[in-house]
Structure formats: structure tokens, C-alpha cells
Short mmCIF file of C-alpha atoms in Angstrom, two decimals:
data_model
loop_
_atom_site.label_atom_id
_atom_site.label_comp_id
_atom_site.label_asym_id
_atom_site.label_seq_id
_atom_site.Cartn_x
_atom_site.Cartn_y
_atom_site.Cartn_z
CA MET A 1187 155.16 43.25 120.40
CA ALA A 1188 154.91 47.04 120.74
CA HIS A 1189 158.21 48.77 121.42
CA ALA A 1190 158.52 52.14 123.09
CA ILE A 1191 160.10 55.03 121.25
CA HIS A 1192 161.66 58.10 122.80
CA LEU A 1193 161.85 60.58 119.95
CA LYS A 1194 164.64 63.11 120.37
CA ASN A 1195 162.97 65.83 118.28
CA ASN A 1196 160.46 67.31 120.73
CA LYS A 1197 158.41 69.11 118.06
CA TYR A 1198 158.08 65.87 116.16
CA ARG A 1199 157.05 64.11 119.38
CA GLN A 1200 154.35 66.74 119.83
CA TRP A 1201 153.10 66.20 116.27
CA VAL A 1202 152.87 62.44 116.87
CA LYS A 1203 151.17 63.13 120.20
CA ALA A 1204 148.51 65.28 118.54
CA GLY A 1205 147.95 62.61 115.91
CA LEU A 1206 147.47 60.00 118.63
CA GLY A 1207 145.03 62.38 120.28
CA LEU A 1208 142.83 62.30 117.20
CA GLY A 1209 142.77 58.51 117.43
CA TYR A 1210 141.73 58.61 121.09
CA LEU A 1211 139.07 61.21 120.30
CA LYS A 1212 137.66 58.86 117.68
CA GLU A 1213 137.69 56.00 120.23
CA GLY A 1214 135.62 58.12 122.60
CA LEU A 1215 133.11 59.34 120.02
CA ALA A 1216 132.52 56.20 117.93
CA PRO A 1217 130.40 54.18 120.41
CA PHE A 1218 128.30 57.28 121.17
CA CYS A 1219 127.71 57.97 117.47
CA ASP A 1220 126.88 54.33 116.85
CA ASP A 1221 124.29 54.27 119.64
CA ILE A 1222 122.61 57.56 118.68
CA GLY A 1223 122.66 56.62 114.98
CA LYS A 1224 120.83 53.37 115.78
CA GLN A 1225 118.29 55.24 117.88
CA GLN A 1226 117.63 57.67 115.06
CA HIS A 1227 117.29 54.91 112.49
CA ASN A 1228 114.85 53.03 114.72
CA ASP A 1229 112.77 56.20 115.19
CA ILE A 1230 112.71 56.91 111.45
CA ILE A 1231 111.61 53.37 110.53
CA ASN A 1232 108.99 53.27 113.30
CA GLN A 1233 107.58 56.63 112.22
CA ILE A 1234 107.37 55.48 108.60
CA GLN A 1235 105.64 52.25 109.54
CA GLN A 1236 103.11 54.07 111.71
CA THR A 1237 102.20 56.81 109.23
CA LYS A 1238 102.71 55.45 105.71
CA THR A 1239 99.90 54.03 103.62
CA PRO A 1240 100.11 51.47 102.22
CA GLN A 1241 102.21 49.76 104.89
CA PRO A 1242 105.94 49.97 104.00
CA ASN A 1243 107.77 46.77 103.20
CA VAL A 1244 111.12 46.76 105.02
CA PRO A 1245 113.81 46.10 103.93
CA CYS A 1246 114.25 47.58 100.47
CA SER A 1247 117.37 46.97 98.40
CA THR A 1248 116.35 48.16 94.94
CA CYS A 1249 116.41 51.98 94.92
CA GLN A 1250 119.13 54.25 93.51
CA ILE A 1251 119.79 57.83 94.64
CA THR A 1252 119.82 59.09 91.04
CA THR A 1253 116.34 57.75 90.27
CA LEU A 1254 114.60 57.81 93.67
CA GLN A 1255 111.43 59.88 93.85
CA PRO A 1256 111.06 61.52 97.30
CA ASP A 1257 107.80 61.42 99.18
CA HIS A 1258 107.52 65.24 99.17
CA VAL A 1259 106.44 67.07 96.03
CA ARG A 1260 108.01 70.22 94.61
CA VAL A 1261 106.16 73.50 95.18
CA SER A 1262 106.73 74.60 91.62
CA LYS A 1263 109.32 74.02 88.95
CA GLY A 1264 112.73 73.97 90.63
CA ILE A 1265 111.34 74.82 94.11
CA CYS A 1266 111.75 72.19 96.85
CA PRO A 1267 109.42 72.60 99.88
CA LEU A 1268 112.24 71.31 102.11
CA LYS A 1269 114.55 73.97 100.61
CA GLN A 1270 117.16 71.49 99.42
CA ASP A 1271 119.20 72.57 96.41
CA LYS A 1272 119.00 70.23 93.42
CA CYS A 1273 116.54 67.97 95.21
CA ASN A 1274 115.22 64.91 93.39
CA CYS A 1275 111.74 66.40 93.67
CA CYS A 1276 112.79 69.18 91.29
CA PHE A 1277 114.04 66.84 88.58
CA THR A 1278 111.20 64.46 87.93
CA ASN A 1279 112.44 62.86 84.71
CA ASN A 1280 113.25 59.16 85.25
CA LYS A 1281 112.41 59.42 88.98
CA LYS A 1282 110.32 56.61 90.42
CA PRO A 1283 108.89 55.91 93.87
CA CYS A 1284 110.33 53.24 96.12
CA PRO A 1285 108.56 49.95 95.31
CA ASN A 1286 108.54 49.11 99.02
CA ASN A 1287 107.21 52.52 100.06
CA VAL A 1288 110.11 53.26 102.42
CA CYS A 1289 113.18 54.87 100.74
CA GLY A 1290 111.39 58.05 99.64
CA ALA A 1291 110.34 58.66 103.24
CA ILE A 1292 113.88 58.05 104.53
CA TYR A 1293 115.13 60.53 101.90
CA ASP A 1294 112.72 63.13 103.32
CA SER A 1295 113.78 62.40 106.91
CA ILE A 1296 117.47 62.84 106.09
CA ILE A 1297 116.77 66.26 104.57
CA GLN A 1298 114.61 67.30 107.52
CA TYR A 1299 117.26 66.26 110.03
CA HIS A 1300 120.11 68.00 108.18
CA ALA A 1301 121.21 71.05 110.15
CA SER A 1302 122.74 73.15 107.38
CA ILE A 1303 120.78 75.93 105.67
CA PRO A 1304 119.83 74.97 103.05
CA PRO A 1305 120.00 71.26 103.97
CA ALA A 1306 122.76 69.56 102.00
CA PRO A 1307 123.01 65.79 102.54
CA PHE A 1308 126.09 64.22 100.95
CA TRP A 1309 124.32 61.39 99.14
CA LYS A 1310 127.51 60.06 97.50
CA ASN A 1311 128.84 58.83 100.86
CA SER A 1312 125.87 56.53 101.30
CA ASP A 1313 124.33 53.39 99.79
CA VAL A 1314 120.58 53.93 99.42
CA GLN A 1315 120.00 50.20 99.09
CA GLN A 1316 121.05 49.81 102.72
CA TRP A 1317 119.09 52.73 104.18
CA SER A 1318 116.27 50.62 105.54
CA THR A 1319 118.56 48.18 107.37
CA GLU A 1320 121.91 49.89 108.13
CA PRO A 1321 121.81 52.95 110.44
CA TRP A 1322 125.32 54.10 109.54
CA GLN A 1323 124.39 54.41 105.86
CA VAL A 1324 121.85 57.05 106.93
CA CYS A 1325 124.39 58.76 109.23
CA LYS A 1326 126.95 59.04 106.43
CA CYS A 1327 124.61 61.38 104.54
CA PHE A 1328 125.53 63.96 107.22
CA ILE A 1329 129.28 63.74 106.52
CA ASN A 1330 129.67 66.65 104.13
CA ALA A 1331 132.99 65.54 102.68
CA PRO A 1332 134.01 62.81 100.22
CA GLY A 1333 135.93 59.68 101.15
CA TYR A 1334 133.47 57.83 103.38
CA LYS A 1335 131.64 55.66 100.86
CA ASP A 1336 133.38 52.48 102.06
CA LYS A 1337 133.00 53.19 105.80
CA ILE A 1338 130.50 50.70 107.15
CA SER A 1339 130.29 51.75 110.81
CA ALA A 1340 131.07 54.51 113.28
CA ASP A 1341 134.13 52.56 114.39
CA ASP A 1342 135.30 52.50 110.76
CA THR A 1343 135.00 56.30 110.49
CA ASP A 1344 137.64 58.84 111.54
CA CYS A 1345 137.00 61.52 114.16
CA THR A 1346 136.43 64.19 111.48
CA GLY A 1347 133.60 62.18 109.95
CA LEU A 1348 132.07 61.49 113.37
CA ILE A 1349 132.09 65.18 114.26
CA HIS A 1350 130.51 65.97 110.87
CA VAL A 1351 127.64 63.65 111.84
CA ILE A 1352 127.23 65.31 115.25
CA ILE A 1353 127.27 68.85 113.84
CA ASN A 1354 125.13 68.27 110.74
CA ASN A 1355 122.51 65.90 112.19
CA LYS A 1356 119.87 67.66 114.28
CA TYR A 1357 118.88 64.37 115.92
CA PHE A 1358 122.31 64.32 117.61
CA HIS A 1359 121.92 67.88 118.91
CA SER A 1360 119.48 66.77 121.62
CA HIS A 1361 122.19 64.44 122.95
CA ILE A 1362 124.87 67.17 123.16
CA GLY A 1363 124.95 69.77 125.91
CA CYS A 1364 126.78 72.57 124.12
CA ASN A 1365 125.65 74.47 121.03
CA VAL A 1366 127.23 72.63 118.09
CA THR A 1367 125.93 75.02 115.43
CA GLY A 1368 126.97 78.39 116.83
CA PRO A 1369 129.99 80.33 115.56
CA ASN A 1370 133.35 79.05 116.80
CA ASN A 1371 131.71 76.17 118.65
CA LEU A 1372 134.16 73.66 120.10
CA PHE A 1373 133.05 70.69 117.98
CA SER A 1374 133.70 72.69 114.78
CA LYS A 1375 137.11 73.79 116.09
CA VAL A 1376 138.14 70.23 116.90
CA ARG A 1377 136.89 69.03 113.50
CA LEU A 1378 139.51 71.24 111.86
CA TYR A 1379 142.39 69.90 113.96
CA ARG A 1380 142.88 66.86 111.72
CA ASN A 1381 143.58 69.16 108.78
CA GLU A 1382 145.88 71.38 110.84
CA ILE A 1383 147.81 68.40 112.20
CA PHE A 1384 148.16 66.45 108.97
CA HIS A 1385 148.76 69.54 106.85
CA SER A 1386 152.01 70.17 108.71
CA SER A 1387 154.61 69.65 106.00
CA ASN A 1388 157.49 69.22 108.48
CA MET A 1389 155.45 67.03 110.86
CA GLU A 1390 156.24 69.28 113.83
CA LEU A 1391 154.15 71.06 116.46
CA GLU A 1392 154.93 73.30 119.39
CA GLU A 1393 154.16 71.60 122.69
CA SER A 1394 151.73 74.35 123.70
CA LYS A 1395 149.77 73.90 120.46
CA ALA A 1396 149.63 70.10 120.80
CA ASN A 1397 148.43 70.41 124.40
CA SER A 1398 145.83 72.97 123.36
CA TYR A 1399 144.46 70.56 120.76
CA ILE A 1400 144.32 67.76 123.32
CA ASP A 1401 142.63 69.98 125.92
CA ASP A 1402 139.84 70.77 123.46
CA MET A 1403 139.46 67.06 122.59
CA ILE A 1404 139.04 66.33 126.29
CA VAL A 1405 136.36 69.02 126.65
CA VAL A 1406 134.44 67.51 123.72
CA LEU A 1407 134.47 64.07 125.36
CA GLN A 1408 133.36 65.60 128.66
CA ASP A 1409 130.28 67.24 127.16
CA SER A 1410 127.78 67.54 130.00
CA LYS A 1411 124.70 65.97 128.38
CA GLU A 1412 125.73 62.34 127.78
CA LEU A 1413 129.37 61.91 126.83
CA VAL A 1414 130.64 62.74 130.32
CA HIS A 1415 128.59 59.82 131.65
CA ARG A 1416 129.80 57.27 129.07
CA GLN A 1417 132.57 54.92 130.19
CA ASP A 1418 134.08 54.60 126.70
CA ALA A 1419 134.33 58.37 126.31
CA GLN A 1420 135.95 58.81 129.71
CA GLN A 1421 138.43 56.01 129.06
CA ALA A 1422 139.49 57.99 125.98
CA VAL A 1423 139.80 61.10 128.17
CA GLY A 1424 142.22 59.18 130.38
CA LYS A 1425 144.37 58.30 127.37
CA LEU A 1426 144.35 61.93 126.22
CA GLN A 1427 145.41 63.10 129.67
CA ASP A 1428 148.27 60.57 129.66
CA LEU A 1429 149.55 62.09 126.40
CA LYS A 1430 150.15 65.38 128.20
CA LYS A 1431 152.46 63.79 130.75
CA LYS A 1432 156.13 64.56 130.24
CA GLY A 1433 157.22 60.93 130.07
CA PHE A 1434 154.57 59.65 127.70
CA ILE A 1435 155.65 56.70 125.57
CA ILE A 1436 155.09 56.24 121.84
CA THR A 1437 155.04 52.67 120.55
CA THR A 1438 155.73 51.39 117.06
CA GLU A 1439 152.04 50.53 116.83
CA ASP A 1440 151.22 54.17 117.58
CA PHE A 1441 153.60 55.30 114.87
CA GLU A 1442 152.07 52.89 112.35
CA ASP A 1443 148.64 54.25 113.25
CA ILE A 1444 149.85 57.75 112.34
CA LEU A 1445 151.03 56.40 108.97
CA ARG A 1446 147.59 54.90 108.37
CA GLN A 1447 145.96 58.22 109.17
CA ILE A 1448 148.20 60.01 106.68
CA LYS A 1449 147.34 57.43 104.02
CA ASP A 1450 143.64 57.91 104.77
CA GLU A 1451 144.05 61.66 104.46
CA MET A 1452 145.82 61.17 101.13
CA ALA A 1453 142.94 59.03 99.87
CA LYS A 1454 140.40 61.71 100.80
CA VAL A 1455 142.42 64.48 99.15
CA LEU A 1456 142.83 62.33 96.03
CA LYS A 1457 139.07 61.79 95.92
CA SER A 1458 138.47 65.52 96.36
CA THR A 1459 140.93 66.22 93.57
CA GLU A 1460 139.04 63.91 91.24
CA ASN A 1461 135.75 65.59 92.16
CA ALA A 1462 137.25 69.06 91.71
CA ALA A 1463 138.54 68.31 88.22
CA THR A 1464 135.33 69.73 86.80
CA LYS A 1465 135.26 72.71 89.18
CA SER A 1466 137.41 75.82 89.33
CA GLU A 1467 141.02 75.60 88.19
CA GLU A 1468 142.18 77.27 91.40
CA GLU A 1469 140.46 74.67 93.62
CA TYR A 1470 141.84 71.85 91.51
CA GLU A 1471 145.40 73.19 91.72
CA ASP A 1472 145.14 73.68 95.49
CA LEU A 1473 144.11 70.06 95.96
CA LYS A 1474 146.87 68.82 93.64
CA ASN A 1475 149.43 70.78 95.66
CA ARG A 1476 148.03 69.37 98.90
CA LEU A 1477 148.27 65.83 97.55
CA THR A 1478 151.91 66.44 96.56
CA GLU A 1479 152.65 67.66 100.11
CA LEU A 1480 151.00 64.61 101.64
CA LYS A 1481 152.97 62.25 99.40
CA ALA A 1482 156.23 63.90 100.48
CA GLN A 1483 155.10 63.77 104.11
CA MET A 1484 154.23 60.10 103.79
CA SER A 1485 157.62 59.33 102.24
CA GLU A 1486 159.44 61.04 105.10
CA ALA A 1487 157.30 59.31 107.72
CA GLU A 1488 157.95 55.91 106.16
CA LYS A 1489 161.70 56.56 106.17
CA LYS A 1490 161.55 57.31 109.90
CA HIS A 1491 159.43 54.24 110.45
CA LEU A 1492 161.92 51.96 108.66
CA GLU A 1493 164.82 53.40 110.66
CA LEU A 1494 162.97 52.77 113.93
CA LYS A 1495 162.16 49.20 112.91
CA ARG A 1496 165.86 48.64 112.09
CA LYS A 1497 166.81 49.82 115.57
CA PHE A 1498 164.23 47.53 117.15
CA THR A 1499 165.58 44.55 115.19
CA VAL A 1500 169.07 45.22 116.56
CA LEU A 1501 167.71 45.53 120.10
CA GLU A 1502 165.73 42.32 119.84
CA THR A 1503 168.78 40.43 118.49
CA GLU A 1504 170.89 41.69 121.38
CA GLN A 1505 168.19 40.67 123.87
CA LYS A 1506 167.95 37.14 122.44
CA GLU A 1507 171.71 36.70 122.60
CA GLU A 1508 171.77 37.92 126.18
CA ILE A 1509 168.99 35.52 127.16
CA LYS A 1510 170.89 32.60 125.57
CA ARG A 1511 174.07 33.57 127.42
CA LEU A 1512 172.25 33.75 130.73
CA MET A 1513 170.60 30.38 130.18
CA VAL A 1514 173.97 28.73 129.47
CA GLU A 1515 176.35 30.42 131.89
CA ASP A 1516 174.36 31.14 135.06
CA SER A 1517 172.82 28.93 137.73
CA PRO A 1518 169.23 27.75 137.18
CA GLN A 1519 167.94 30.12 139.87
CA GLN A 1520 169.91 33.07 138.54
CA ASN A 1521 168.94 32.13 135.00
CA GLN A 1522 165.26 32.56 135.78
CA LEU A 1523 165.81 35.82 137.66
CA GLU A 1524 167.88 37.41 134.90
CA TYR A 1525 165.58 36.02 132.22
CA GLU A 1526 162.58 37.71 133.85
CA LYS A 1527 164.51 40.97 134.08
CA VAL A 1528 165.41 40.93 130.41
CA LYS A 1529 161.93 39.80 129.40
CA SER A 1530 160.29 42.62 131.40
CA GLY A 1531 162.63 45.16 129.81
CA MET A 1532 161.49 44.59 126.24
CA PHE A 1533 160.24 48.19 126.03
CA TYR A 1534 162.95 50.73 125.27
CA ARG A 1535 163.29 54.42 124.89
CA ILE A 1536 165.61 55.25 122.01
#
């Protein structure tokens, strides 16, 4: 059963509120990203089947990103016609074409749909052997950050990853009303909020800042092209608007969700630290320091969580004793009335 928490520290309440906002933003974006990702995958496969000779054999589950030969051919040594840096077409040793005549074409499509200049798909997030059958494995190539290898669906991906897909995948741009690639565009601003929220070492936010974050999340979910017409997105808008109300309630389940988000952030930073070990010393040290901060933050959050659970245990024990007393001492009619009162009051503000 979820219990309600009234946190006395208002800045901490605002930090939790902003964290919950990220979760609601993800709820509103995930179904949209899932639908558009499936449409894109269907279009890619249909296009390949209509234009490739010999006829592609779908599915394929044998190719590897390190050895896959793309369909396109380099212009000259080290020059990719699709302008991708370090493209497989430029390093032909040990590269071999897809035996089913499909994966090389999907590789080309991913590059052509990538919005960055030069295009920079993040191949390590994806499993090539599932490209021909799993749309989200293609979408994950547009998440230009580590930590998403094990995410199997849009629903399994945090809001930062979903916004990466929207910004970096040109196929999604035709389904968004605003310009997602221009300077200071709203989607890019909101993408950074996760870092700003979870990089707060004291887990505190001013109310005005938390409300500003939530307002921008609402605007994203009310994008005029399609999101504003989607029921799931607008249900998430309603939840975000409720967060801004003065008497909003935080449940233990909400608090545990924040803990999960911090753990997920820690896992991503740890992965980045491992990847940066071979890069600059300054970048490596920055990531190590960030990981240390997150561990301390997680420890403090868990302490607060345990204290809240202890309080709930006391409250539940008191409620059970009161129910027993009522059932023994009062009349049958009064018993039922008081029982229903106590039962309906299982949510507390503390």
C-alpha cells in the first residue's frame, strides 16, 4: 500500500517533485516513441524489400557491428560518402556483407536518418542481430550516450534517452511541431534537466526552479503536431499539473522511484567512467568525482527512505491496534462505521 508523505523540508519536496516530473514526462513520451519507432522500422524494411536485389531474407541474426560491411562504398581511402566518421566502409579489413542482404542496408538507413553533422550513431547501445525484427534496437542507435544496451523498449528507456531519439532521428522530426534541432530548442533544454536534477548534491531545489522544469515538460508533451492529440501524453500532462498544486502528495512508491532513478544515473556514470578510462585524464577524473557524489547522494536518500519506512511501520501498527479495539469494544454497527473510517485514513501526511 502506498503511504503519503508530507516532507517538511520544502526544497527537498521540490527536488522530489522535479524527479517525479521526469517520470511523468517519460510516461507521456514512451508510447509516442514506440509508435513512431515501429513506423520507421516498417518503412525501412519495406523500402529494403522493394529495392534490394537479390530479395532480402528477413530476419537476420548473424551480423556483428564490428564486421558488418555497409551497402554504401567509400569514396576513397578514409572518405565515407555518408560523411560518417570511422564508418565501416572506410575500414574494409575483415568486413563482410550481410548474408541475408538486409543489415548493411539498415546500417545505411540509420546513418542517413541521423540528424547530427556528421552523423554519429551510437552503435554500442544496439544489438545488430535484432535490427531486422526489433524496432527499438534501431532507435537506440540515436541515443548518443552509453547505458542503454539492455533497454529493450521505449517503456524501458528513461526520458533522457527518449528525447535523444526524438532529437537525433530525422524520421521523428516530421512528427514534432517545433524545431528540435535549433539552438536552445525546448527538447534539448528538457533533456538536460535530468542531469541538473540528479546532480544536485544536497537534493534540494527552489520551488520556482522545480515549477519551471515542470512547465517546460508540459510544453513538450503539448507539442502541436501529434503529442497534444495523444491521450497518454495528455494524461501525463495532468499528472505534471497536479505536481504544481500546493497540497501535492508524495507516496513511498514515488520516493522509491526516485531512488531507482538515482541508481540508474549511477550506472550510466559508471559506464561512462569505464569508457573514459582511455580518454583524457581530466574527463576521467570529472566522471569519477560525479560517481562519488552520486554514491553519497544515494546513501543519504536511502537513509531518508529507511526512516520514512520506520514511521510507516509505527503508523500501521497503531492502526491495527485501533481496529482491534474498535472491533472488540464497540457495537457491531459502530464497529463497521469506525472500521471504515480508519481503513479510509490509511494515507498520512507526516
